[in-house]
């Protein structure tokens, strides 16, 4: 088991390195000149050249990548003399448009995205699995039909449209909720909830339907398994069979999908953040795309990749933990 | 056996690495699925391969058809070595050998009509004219006992036995010389099994086909085969005509296998002595030393652990791989 | 010889059982007016091809057929209690305690997430509330021993996937017998196993029956298994019972044309049987639109000799003298007896 975990972690590390290399190369090979974007209209060729040297864009791509990697672990100092400044480790570069170290920007936006993702995730899992169970247990009867109609509606709404609709109903029309404005949960927990309830609902309504279907399908599938029939044949109560026999195996595959989905959402809920004007990573990425802010783009892409890889790893380890068949094979 | 050899396996070995393959993962061993098998298939005759699950009979069939490349040894089709051929050449060779599968439902594409299923292999024939497909397919359907008017129906509209007939029609569509049938009747009801076996025999007589017939059911093989090979853990333990193998059984494993088959006669069943083997088949990753059957053999002695018995005629008129045959 | 060998008290009495499943295409009449009974120590074989209704009969007896989604008629009395009319807690009390089941595929019959010891212990604990963990473990250990699992002390904490198919089927049997039920229903218990393992399992069931004295219903499509392992046989076709007899009577004098067809299709190991096998023409009918009258009529080569009778009336079970078997066929006794004298291809 320990060997298995070590191997998986090592593998995740290698994967991260590969992803970082690809991301870096991808953006480095773009036809845009990163140095030209470091100053606005008041640019002169001399200033551009100076900035190019300061940020290391004059060096070959491989050296740039090496400096980038070194920066992640050791921090990075740009320029020398008067213009010298340092982005401490882990440094992901410097954004000229924001005039700040990229790590600082990520540090500022990540809590917002994490808050949105965590709450949305919790809500969609509860709604998705809960309704999925009801749907499976009442198969073919009216609760099942009602839930499937809800699923279809949820699946067919574009995120931005749903977000706008919720915003209109609860903020502009009925004015039940204030316009979302992010506060840290440790400062004002109620305010945090109030600001994020609509984004959470948006994400939940969009994501829950696939979980309803997965749960319903998984449960119906498992209920036909011989071992579930054997459980009933033993004389166990239906509730016990449901808990010990059906739910466990029906939910395990869902965890795989959920882990990955959560990782993806953590990388930035682009539409949700934009509509509700929440300063998260998604919004940061959008801004970076519009401004061609390469260091930020590389960084947000990388951070998103890290989340996906990490959650993928966690899911795999979880499998090894709950499924004896995986446990022994390793 | 007066007729000529059409397909031949010489010391064929097929090993599969075990353990998940991938980055940073090691293989932990090899499954010795087929471990040194030689046999001949004669024109117009049937070789039956029997054995329990995991004995390597299906792997052997796939090697014979060159769906798998053997790890060692060679396969010859009409004297031509086809062990390592690839690409165009392999495709051409393969069209002379067709397969009939166990599960007629899983082996047919549910979204294709019967006509499409049977005509698909025709498209790869040399000098193929699309215009003549329908006539040919209906001729084939007639041959296997299907109503040619059902040309446009889908597999789910047919019963299990009829689906197996579709599978057989597809297999004979390209006029193959050899048909490898992997448990073709074991998913069917007894009364339907008989229909399919009769059909296979009729086709063999009409077209001079050679069959490799794989089954775990000894009575099916007895009925259809001209030559029976009994496999255990990747090796042939006894081979010969059905009269020899079933009548003058020499290998203790074959004996046990035969005595385990229930007899559909309660008076015989009540009185006969049955050899009940103990334990399970050992893992093909780590087969026993010497004779592979020795761990379950009632006659095993020290010699069996040291020396592997060769497949030789030991005075029974047919080859047996046992140090102490009956 | 009488066709029903009574060895003890009646454990199960099924009367006029019908099970139908409504589907979008129509009602699938899986079981159609089937009656039989089993006594302690007796093994009843139910034999039939796929779609004959034998497995549905078994799962309905165990209460595994959802009565909300199926039309179930008739009565099933286990120890005098009609389980089709009893309330859920009563039936639950019978399951696993008075009656138990062994499934066809041992690969899927065990819960992959729990150790085998846990699963055997659980089956015991359901009907012994308040038993201790230690007790459960000891019982499980004892059962593993009884069903012939080597090294039970070590293997009790292993998971199902660590066992071979034959060993798993032994564990399923251990689960079934842990409460010493009076009725054991085995639904194709050896079909998924190799012949040598099948022999082991049949042997095991026989010896456990002698020890526990249970009544066994053995459901199978294999006439060889029937000949080896049962006392009495019921032959089913398209949801109906066609013939009932003791095993020797059935094999000596198969009276029903379907039974005869079935036996003719069986191949033997002893004789070389080259040449055409005897077959039953056609295939079983759709359970949604059964043929009128006798369900076997369209495949029966004797139906024509009786004119319209076979298509007008469903034949009822009656005793065929002097053979002593029960047969559902319109042919009269003399005709059926004459049939049994004709030799069929073997």
Coordinates of N, CA, C and O in Angstrom, one line a residue, chain C residues 104-214:
Chain C
X104 N -26.7 -18.5 -9.3 CA -26.0 -19.1 -10.4 C -24.5 -18.7 -10.5 O -23.6 -19.5 -10.6
X105 N -24.3 -17.4 -10.4 CA -22.9 -16.9 -10.6 C -22.2 -16.5 -9.3 O -22.5 -15.4 -8.8
X106 N -21.3 -17.3 -8.8 CA -20.7 -17.0 -7.6 C -19.8 -15.8 -7.7 O -19.4 -15.2 -6.6
X107 N -19.4 -15.4 -8.9 CA -18.6 -14.2 -9.1 C -19.3 -13.0 -8.7 O -18.7 -12.0 -8.2
X108 N -20.6 -13.0 -8.8 CA -21.3 -11.7 -8.5 C -22.2 -11.8 -7.3 O -22.9 -10.9 -6.9
X109 N -22.3 -13.0 -6.7 CA -23.2 -13.2 -5.6 C -22.7 -12.7 -4.3 O -23.5 -12.6 -3.3
X110 N -21.4 -12.4 -4.2 CA -20.9 -11.9 -2.9 C -20.6 -10.4 -3.0 O -20.1 -9.9 -4.1
X111 N -20.8 -9.7 -1.9 CA -20.5 -8.3 -1.9 C -19.0 -8.0 -1.9 O -18.3 -8.5 -1.0
X112 N -18.5 -7.4 -2.9 CA -17.1 -7.2 -3.1 C -16.4 -6.4 -2.0 O -15.2 -6.4 -1.8
X113 N -17.2 -5.6 -1.2 CA -16.6 -4.7 -0.3 C -16.5 -5.2 1.2 O -16.0 -4.5 2.0
X114 N -17.0 -6.4 1.4 CA -16.9 -7.0 2.7 C -16.2 -8.3 2.7 O -16.2 -9.1 1.8
X115 N -15.5 -8.7 3.8 CA -14.8 -9.9 3.9 C -15.8 -11.1 3.9 O -17.0 -10.9 4.3
X116 N -15.4 -12.2 3.5 CA -16.3 -13.4 3.5 C -16.8 -13.7 4.9 O -18.0 -14.1 5.1
X117 N -15.9 -13.6 5.9 CA -16.3 -13.9 7.3 C -17.4 -12.9 7.7 O -18.4 -13.3 8.3
X118 N -17.3 -11.7 7.4 CA -18.3 -10.6 7.7 C -19.6 -11.0 7.0 O -20.7 -10.9 7.7
X119 N -19.6 -11.5 5.8 CA -20.8 -11.8 5.1 C -21.5 -13.0 5.6 O -22.8 -13.1 5.7
X120 N -20.8 -14.0 6.0 CA -21.4 -15.2 6.6 C -21.9 -14.8 8.0 O -23.1 -15.1 8.4
X121 N -21.1 -14.1 8.8 CA -21.5 -13.6 10.1 C -22.8 -12.8 10.1 O -23.7 -12.9 10.9
X122 N -22.9 -11.9 9.1 CA -24.0 -11.1 8.9 C -25.3 -11.9 8.7 O -26.3 -11.6 9.4
X123 N -25.2 -12.9 7.9 CA -26.4 -13.8 7.6 C -26.8 -14.4 8.9 O -28.0 -14.7 9.1
X124 N -25.9 -14.7 9.8 CA -26.3 -15.3 11.1 C -26.9 -14.3 12.0 O -27.9 -14.5 12.6
X125 N -26.2 -13.1 12.1 CA -26.6 -12.1 13.0 C -28.0 -11.5 12.7 O -28.8 -11.2 13.6
X126 N -28.4 -11.5 11.4 CA -29.8 -11.0 11.1 C -30.8 -11.7 11.9 O -31.8 -11.1 12.4
X127 N -30.7 -13.0 12.1 CA -31.7 -13.8 12.7 C -31.3 -14.2 14.2 O -32.0 -14.9 14.8
X128 N -30.2 -13.6 14.6 CA -29.8 -13.8 16.0 C -29.4 -12.5 16.6 O -28.2 -12.2 16.9
X129 N -30.4 -11.6 16.8 CA -30.1 -10.3 17.3 C -29.4 -10.4 18.7 O -29.8 -11.3 19.5
X130 N -28.4 -9.6 18.9 CA -27.8 -9.6 20.2 C -26.6 -10.6 20.3 O -26.0 -10.8 21.3
X131 N -26.3 -11.3 19.2 CA -25.2 -12.2 19.2 C -23.9 -11.3 19.2 O -23.9 -10.2 18.6
X132 N -22.9 -11.8 19.8 CA -21.6 -11.0 19.9 C -20.8 -11.2 18.7 O -21.0 -12.1 17.9
X133 N -19.8 -10.3 18.6 CA -18.9 -10.3 17.4 C -18.2 -11.6 17.4 O -17.9 -12.2 16.3
X134 N -17.8 -12.0 18.6 CA -16.9 -13.3 18.7 C -17.8 -14.5 18.2 O -17.3 -15.3 17.5
X135 N -19.0 -14.5 18.6 CA -19.9 -15.6 18.2 C -20.1 -15.6 16.7 O -20.0 -16.7 16.1
X136 N -20.3 -14.4 16.1 CA -20.4 -14.4 14.7 C -19.2 -14.9 14.0 O -19.3 -15.7 13.0
X137 N -18.1 -14.6 14.5 CA -16.8 -15.0 13.9 C -16.7 -16.5 14.0 O -16.3 -17.2 13.1
X138 N -17.0 -17.0 15.2 CA -16.9 -18.5 15.4 C -17.8 -19.2 14.5 O -17.5 -20.3 13.9
X139 N -19.1 -18.7 14.3 CA -20.0 -19.4 13.5 C -19.5 -19.3 12.0 O -19.5 -20.4 11.3
X140 N -19.0 -18.2 11.6 CA -18.5 -18.1 10.2 C -17.4 -19.0 10.0 O -17.3 -19.7 9.0
X141 N -16.5 -19.1 11.0 CA -15.3 -20.0 10.9 C -15.8 -21.5 10.7 O -15.3 -22.3 9.9
X142 N -16.8 -21.8 11.6 CA -17.3 -23.2 11.5 C -17.9 -23.5 10.2 O -17.7 -24.6 9.6
X143 N -18.7 -22.5 9.6 CA -19.3 -22.7 8.3 C -18.2 -22.9 7.2 O -18.4 -23.7 6.3
X144 N -17.2 -22.0 7.3 CA -16.1 -22.1 6.2 C -15.5 -23.5 6.3 O -15.2 -24.1 5.3
X145 N -15.3 -24.0 7.5 CA -14.8 -25.4 7.7 C -15.7 -26.4 7.0 O -15.3 -27.3 6.3
X146 N -17.0 -26.3 7.3 CA -18.0 -27.2 6.9 C -18.1 -27.3 5.3 O -18.3 -28.4 4.8
X147 N -18.0 -26.1 4.7 CA -18.1 -26.2 3.2 C -16.8 -26.4 2.6 O -16.6 -26.3 1.3
X148 N -15.7 -26.7 3.4 CA -14.5 -27.2 2.8 C -13.6 -26.1 2.2 O -12.9 -26.3 1.2
X149 N -13.5 -25.0 2.9 CA -12.5 -24.0 2.6 C -11.2 -24.3 3.3 O -11.3 -24.3 4.6
X150 N -10.1 -24.5 2.6 CA -8.9 -24.8 3.4 C -8.4 -23.6 4.1 O -8.7 -22.4 3.6
X151 N -7.7 -23.7 5.2 CA -7.2 -22.6 6.0 C -8.2 -21.6 6.4 O -8.0 -20.4 6.2
X152 N -9.4 -22.0 7.0 CA -10.4 -21.0 7.2 C -10.0 -19.9 8.2 O -10.4 -18.7 8.0
X153 N -9.1 -20.2 9.1 CA -8.7 -19.1 10.0 C -8.0 -18.0 9.3 O -8.2 -16.8 9.7
X154 N -7.2 -18.3 8.3 CA -6.5 -17.3 7.6 C -7.5 -16.7 6.5 O -7.4 -15.4 6.3
X155 N -8.3 -17.4 5.9 CA -9.1 -16.9 4.8 C -10.4 -16.2 5.2 O -11.0 -15.5 4.4
X156 N -10.7 -16.3 6.5 CA -12.0 -15.7 6.9 C -12.0 -14.2 6.7 O -13.0 -13.5 6.5
X157 N -10.8 -13.6 6.8 CA -10.7 -12.1 6.6 C -10.3 -11.7 5.2 O -10.0 -10.5 5.0
X158 N -10.5 -12.6 4.3 CA -10.2 -12.2 2.9 C -11.5 -11.8 2.2 O -12.6 -12.1 2.6
X159 N -11.3 -11.1 1.1 CA -12.4 -10.6 0.3 C -12.8 -11.6 -0.8 O -11.9 -12.3 -1.3
X160 N -14.0 -11.5 -1.3 CA -14.5 -12.5 -2.3 C -13.5 -12.6 -3.5 O -13.3 -13.7 -4.0
X161 N -13.0 -11.5 -4.0 CA -12.2 -11.6 -5.2 C -10.9 -12.4 -5.0 O -10.2 -12.8 -6.0
X162 N -10.6 -12.7 -3.8 CA -9.4 -13.5 -3.5 C -9.6 -15.0 -3.6 O -8.8 -15.8 -3.4
X163 N -10.9 -15.4 -3.9 CA -11.3 -16.8 -4.0 C -11.6 -17.2 -5.4 O -12.0 -16.4 -6.2
X164 N -11.4 -18.5 -5.7 CA -11.8 -19.0 -7.0 C -13.3 -19.1 -7.1 O -14.0 -19.1 -6.1
X165 N -13.8 -19.4 -8.3 CA -15.2 -19.5 -8.5 C -15.8 -20.6 -7.6 O -16.9 -20.4 -7.0
X166 N -15.2 -21.7 -7.6 CA -15.7 -22.9 -6.8 C -15.7 -22.5 -5.3 O -16.7 -22.8 -4.6
X167 N -14.6 -21.9 -4.9 CA -14.6 -21.5 -3.5 C -15.6 -20.5 -3.1 O -16.2 -20.5 -2.1
X168 N -15.9 -19.5 -4.0 CA -16.9 -18.5 -3.8 C -18.3 -19.2 -3.7 O -19.1 -18.8 -2.9
X169 N -18.5 -20.2 -4.6 CA -19.8 -20.9 -4.5 C -19.9 -21.6 -3.1 O -21.0 -21.6 -2.5
X170 N -18.8 -22.1 -2.6 CA -18.9 -22.7 -1.3 C -19.2 -21.7 -0.2 O -20.0 -22.0 0.7
X171 N -18.7 -20.5 -0.4 CA -19.0 -19.4 0.6 C -20.5 -19.0 0.5 O -21.2 -18.8 1.5
X172 N -21.0 -19.0 -0.7 CA -22.4 -18.7 -0.9 C -23.3 -19.7 -0.2 O -24.3 -19.5 0.5
X173 N -22.9 -21.0 -0.4 CA -23.6 -22.1 0.3 C -23.5 -21.9 1.8 O -24.4 -22.2 2.6
X174 N -22.3 -21.5 2.3 CA -22.1 -21.3 3.7 C -23.1 -20.3 4.2 O -23.7 -20.4 5.3
X175 N -23.2 -19.2 3.5 CA -24.1 -18.1 3.9 C -25.6 -18.7 3.9 O -26.3 -18.4 4.8
X176 N -25.9 -19.5 2.9 CA -27.3 -20.0 2.8 C -27.6 -20.9 4.0 O -28.7 -20.9 4.5
X177 N -26.6 -21.7 4.4 CA -26.9 -22.8 5.4 C -26.6 -22.4 6.8 O -26.8 -23.1 7.7
X178 N -26.1 -21.1 7.0 CA -25.7 -20.8 8.3 C -26.8 -20.9 9.4 O -26.5 -21.2 10.5
X179 N -28.0 -20.6 9.0 CA -29.1 -20.7 10.0 C -29.9 -22.0 9.9 O -31.0 -22.1 10.4
X180 N -29.3 -23.0 9.2 CA -29.9 -24.3 9.0 C -31.3 -24.2 8.5 O -32.3 -24.6 9.2
X181 N -31.5 -23.6 7.3 CA -32.9 -23.4 6.8 C -33.5 -24.7 6.4 O -32.8 -25.7 6.1
X182 N -34.8 -24.7 6.4 CA -35.5 -26.0 6.1 C -35.6 -26.1 4.5 O -35.9 -27.2 4.0
X183 N -35.5 -25.0 3.8 CA -35.6 -25.0 2.4 C -34.4 -24.3 1.8 O -34.1 -23.2 2.1
X184 N -33.7 -25.0 0.9 CA -32.6 -24.4 0.1 C -33.0 -24.3 -1.4 O -33.3 -25.4 -1.9
X185 N -32.9 -23.1 -1.9 CA -33.2 -23.0 -3.4 C -31.9 -22.8 -4.1 O -31.2 -21.8 -3.8
X186 N -31.5 -23.7 -4.9 CA -30.2 -23.5 -5.7 C -30.6 -23.2 -7.1 O -31.1 -24.1 -7.8
X187 N -30.3 -22.0 -7.6 CA -30.7 -21.6 -9.0 C -29.4 -21.8 -9.8 O -28.6 -21.0 -9.8
X188 N -29.4 -22.9 -10.6 CA -28.3 -23.2 -11.5 C -26.9 -23.0 -10.7 O -26.0 -22.3 -11.1
X189 N -26.8 -23.7 -9.6 CA -25.6 -23.4 -8.7 C -24.3 -23.8 -9.4 O -23.2 -23.4 -8.9
X190 N -24.3 -24.6 -10.4 CA -23.0 -25.1 -10.9 C -22.8 -24.7 -12.4 O -21.8 -25.1 -13.0
X191 N -23.8 -24.0 -12.9 CA -23.7 -23.7 -14.4 C -22.5 -22.8 -14.7 O -21.9 -23.0 -15.8
X192 N -22.1 -21.9 -13.8 CA -21.0 -21.1 -14.1 C -19.6 -21.7 -13.8 O -18.6 -21.1 -13.9
X193 N -19.7 -22.9 -13.3 CA -18.4 -23.6 -12.8 C -17.9 -24.6 -13.8 O -18.7 -25.2 -14.6
X194 N -16.6 -25.0 -13.7 CA -16.1 -26.0 -14.5 C -16.6 -27.4 -14.0 O -17.0 -27.5 -12.9
X195 N -16.6 -28.4 -14.9 CA -17.2 -29.7 -14.5 C -16.5 -30.3 -13.3 O -17.3 -30.8 -12.5
X196 N -15.2 -30.2 -13.2 CA -14.6 -30.8 -12.0 C -15.1 -30.1 -10.7 O -15.3 -30.8 -9.7
X197 N -15.2 -28.8 -10.8 CA -15.7 -28.0 -9.7 C -17.2 -28.3 -9.4 O -17.7 -28.4 -8.3
X198 N -17.9 -28.4 -10.5 CA -19.4 -28.7 -10.4 C -19.5 -30.0 -9.6 O -20.4 -30.1 -8.7
X199 N -18.7 -31.0 -9.9 CA -18.8 -32.3 -9.2 C -18.6 -32.1 -7.7 O -19.3 -32.6 -6.9
X200 N -17.6 -31.2 -7.4 CA -17.3 -30.9 -6.0 C -18.5 -30.3 -5.3 O -18.9 -30.7 -4.2
X201 N -19.1 -29.3 -6.0 CA -20.2 -28.6 -5.4 C -21.5 -29.5 -5.2 O -22.1 -29.4 -4.1
X202 N -21.8 -30.3 -6.2 CA -22.9 -31.2 -6.1 C -22.7 -32.1 -4.9 O -23.6 -32.4 -4.1
X203 N -21.5 -32.6 -4.8 CA -21.2 -33.6 -3.7 C -21.4 -32.9 -2.4 O -21.9 -33.4 -1.5
X204 N -20.9 -31.6 -2.3 CA -21.0 -30.9 -1.1 C -22.4 -30.7 -0.7 O -22.8 -30.8 0.5
X205 N -23.3 -30.3 -1.7 CA -24.7 -30.0 -1.4 C -25.3 -31.3 -0.9 O -26.2 -31.3 0.0
X206 N -25.0 -32.4 -1.5 CA -25.6 -33.7 -1.1 C -25.2 -34.0 0.4 O -26.1 -34.4 1.2
X207 N -23.9 -33.9 0.7 CA -23.5 -34.2 2.1 C -24.1 -33.3 3.1 O -24.4 -33.7 4.2
X208 N -24.2 -32.0 2.7 CA -24.8 -31.0 3.7 C -26.3 -31.3 3.9 O -26.8 -31.1 4.9
X209 N -26.9 -31.7 2.8 CA -28.3 -32.0 2.9 C -28.5 -33.2 3.9 O -29.4 -33.2 4.7
X210 N -27.6 -34.2 3.8 CA -27.7 -35.3 4.8 C -27.5 -34.8 6.2 O -28.2 -35.3 7.1
X211 N -26.6 -33.8 6.4 CA -26.4 -33.3 7.7 C -27.5 -32.5 8.2 O -27.9 -32.6 9.4
X212 N -28.0 -31.6 7.4 CA -29.0 -30.6 7.8 C -30.4 -31.0 7.6 O -31.3 -30.5 8.1
X213 N -30.6 -32.0 6.7 CA -32.0 -32.5 6.4 C -32.8 -31.5 5.7 O -34.1 -31.5 5.8
X214 N -32.2 -30.5 5.0 CA -33.0 -29.5 4.3 C -33.8 -30.1 3.1 O -33.3 -31.1 2.6

